[in-house]
CSV table of C-alpha atoms in Angstrom, one decimal:
chain,number,residue,atom,x,y,z
A,783,MET,CA,5.1,14.7,-15.0
A,784,GLU,CA,8.3,15.2,-12.7
A,785,ALA,CA,9.3,12.1,-10.6
A,786,LEU,CA,8.1,12.1,-6.9
A,787,ASP,CA,10.9,12.5,-4.3
A,788,ALA,CA,11.4,9.1,-3.1
A,789,ARG,CA,11.6,10.6,0.5
A,790,ARG,CA,7.9,10.7,0.9
A,791,PHE,CA,8.1,7.0,1.0
A,792,ARG,CA,10.7,6.7,4.1
A,793,MET,CA,12.5,3.6,2.4
A,794,LEU,CA,15.6,2.1,3.8
A,795,PHE,CA,16.4,0.5,0.4
A,796,GLU,CA,15.4,1.3,-3.1
A,797,ILE,CA,15.9,-1.7,-5.5
A,798,ASP,CA,16.4,-0.8,-9.2
A,799,GLY,CA,16.6,-3.3,-12.0
A,800,VAL,CA,13.6,-5.6,-11.1
A,801,GLU,CA,10.0,-5.7,-12.4
A,802,PRO,CA,7.7,-3.5,-10.3
A,803,TYR,CA,6.6,-4.9,-7.3
A,804,ALA,CA,8.9,-7.9,-7.5
A,805,GLU,CA,9.2,-7.4,-3.5
A,806,ASP,CA,5.7,-9.0,-3.3
A,807,THR,CA,7.0,-12.3,-4.2
A,808,TRP,CA,10.0,-12.2,-1.8
A,809,ILE,CA,7.6,-12.2,1.6
A,810,ASP,CA,8.5,-15.1,3.6
A,811,HIS,CA,11.8,-15.8,1.7
A,812,ASP,CA,15.2,-14.6,2.6
A,813,VAL,CA,16.8,-12.0,0.4
A,814,ARG,CA,20.6,-11.0,0.5
A,815,ILE,CA,21.3,-7.3,0.2
A,816,GLY,CA,24.9,-7.0,-0.4
A,817,GLY,CA,26.4,-8.6,2.8
A,818,ALA,CA,23.3,-8.9,4.9
A,819,VAL,CA,20.3,-11.1,4.7
A,820,VAL,CA,16.8,-10.0,5.4
A,821,HIS,CA,13.6,-12.1,5.8
A,822,PRO,CA,10.6,-10.0,4.4
A,823,LEU,CA,7.5,-10.1,6.6
A,824,GLY,CA,5.0,-8.2,4.5
A,825,ASN,CA,3.8,-5.3,2.6
A,826,VAL,CA,4.1,-1.5,3.9
A,827,GLY,CA,0.6,-0.1,3.6
A,828,ARG,CA,0.9,3.6,2.8
A,829,CYS,CA,-0.6,6.4,4.7
A,830,VAL,CA,-1.6,10.4,4.0
A,831,VAL,CA,2.1,11.3,4.9
A,832,THR,CA,3.1,10.0,1.2
A,833,THR,CA,0.7,12.8,-0.1
A,834,CYS,CA,3.0,15.6,1.4
A,835,ASP,CA,6.1,17.2,-0.2
A,836,PRO,CA,8.9,16.3,2.0
A,837,ASN,CA,10.5,19.6,2.1
A,838,THR,CA,7.4,21.6,2.7
A,839,GLY,CA,5.0,19.2,4.6
A,840,GLU,CA,2.2,20.6,2.4
A,841,ARG,CA,-0.1,18.0,0.5
A,842,ASP,CA,0.8,18.3,-3.2
A,843,PHE,CA,0.1,14.9,-4.8
A,844,ASP,CA,-2.8,12.2,-4.2
A,845,THR,CA,-0.5,9.2,-3.9
A,846,LEU,CA,-3.1,7.1,-2.1
A,847,GLY,CA,-5.5,7.4,-4.8
A,848,VAL,CA,-2.9,6.4,-7.4
A,849,LEU,CA,-2.1,3.4,-5.4
A,850,ALA,CA,-5.6,2.5,-4.9
A,851,SER,CA,-6.1,2.9,-8.6
A,852,TYR,CA,-3.9,-0.1,-9.2
A,853,ARG,CA,-2.9,-1.7,-6.2
A,854,GLY,CA,-6.0,-1.4,-4.2
A,855,ASP,CA,-7.9,-4.6,-5.1
A,856,ILE,CA,-4.9,-7.0,-5.2
A,857,GLU,CA,-4.4,-9.5,-2.2
A,858,THR,CA,-1.3,-8.1,-0.1
A,859,THR,CA,-0.8,-8.0,3.7
A,860,GLU,CA,-1.7,-4.5,3.9
A,861,PRO,CA,-4.1,-1.9,2.1
A,862,LEU,CA,-2.6,0.4,-0.4
A,863,PRO,CA,0.8,-1.5,-0.5
A,864,PHE,CA,4.2,0.0,-1.8
A,865,GLY,CA,7.3,-1.8,-0.5
A,866,ILE,CA,8.0,-4.4,1.9
A,867,VAL,CA,9.0,-4.8,5.6
A,868,GLY,CA,11.2,-7.5,7.4
A,869,ASP,CA,13.8,-8.4,9.8
A,870,VAL,CA,17.6,-8.5,9.6
A,871,VAL,CA,18.6,-12.4,9.6
A,872,THR,CA,22.1,-11.8,9.1
A,873,PRO,CA,23.6,-8.2,9.7
A,874,GLY,CA,26.1,-7.0,7.1
A,875,LEU,CA,27.6,-4.2,5.1
A,876,VAL,CA,25.2,-2.8,2.5
A,877,ARG,CA,26.4,-0.3,-0.4
A,878,ILE,CA,24.8,1.5,-3.0
A,879,GLY,CA,25.1,-0.7,-6.3
A,880,ASP,CA,25.1,-4.2,-4.2
A,881,PRO,CA,23.0,-6.8,-5.6
A,882,VAL,CA,19.8,-7.9,-4.3
A,883,THR,CA,19.1,-11.6,-4.8
A,884,PRO,CA,16.4,-13.7,-3.2
A,885,VAL,CA,18.1,-16.7,-1.4
A,886,GLU,CA,17.1,-19.9,-3.0
A,887,SER,CA,15.9,-22.1,0.0
A,888,GLU,CA,12.8,-22.8,1.9
A,889,PRO,CA,11.2,-20.0,3.8
A,890,VAL,CA,12.6,-19.6,7.3
A,891,ARG,CA,10.2,-20.2,10.1
A,892,ARG,CA,10.1,-17.9,13.0
A,893,LEU,CA,8.9,-18.5,16.4
A,894,GLU,CA,6.3,-16.3,17.6
């Protein structure tokens, strides 16, 4: 099977060199990405848009069914999770190839 075009998931950063879904363990812990630090807040639940080819807009792959088959019954902050969302704690320059490193500290608490 040919790899799916990553654009269908609308990611800002795609991380290579970590175990699948390592990002789930980063929620509520700061992560350094190049010169920036982000604070992951939770999972990104995926919707029907991911089933569509980004070039044509036509449905061509059951991404939701695939996610449900192996991520549907795990405990996450969103159903059918694929990726995480977070806030920028420290703005900084991020380049392709920069390291992504969880910051070894207590989780940052935020006022709501």
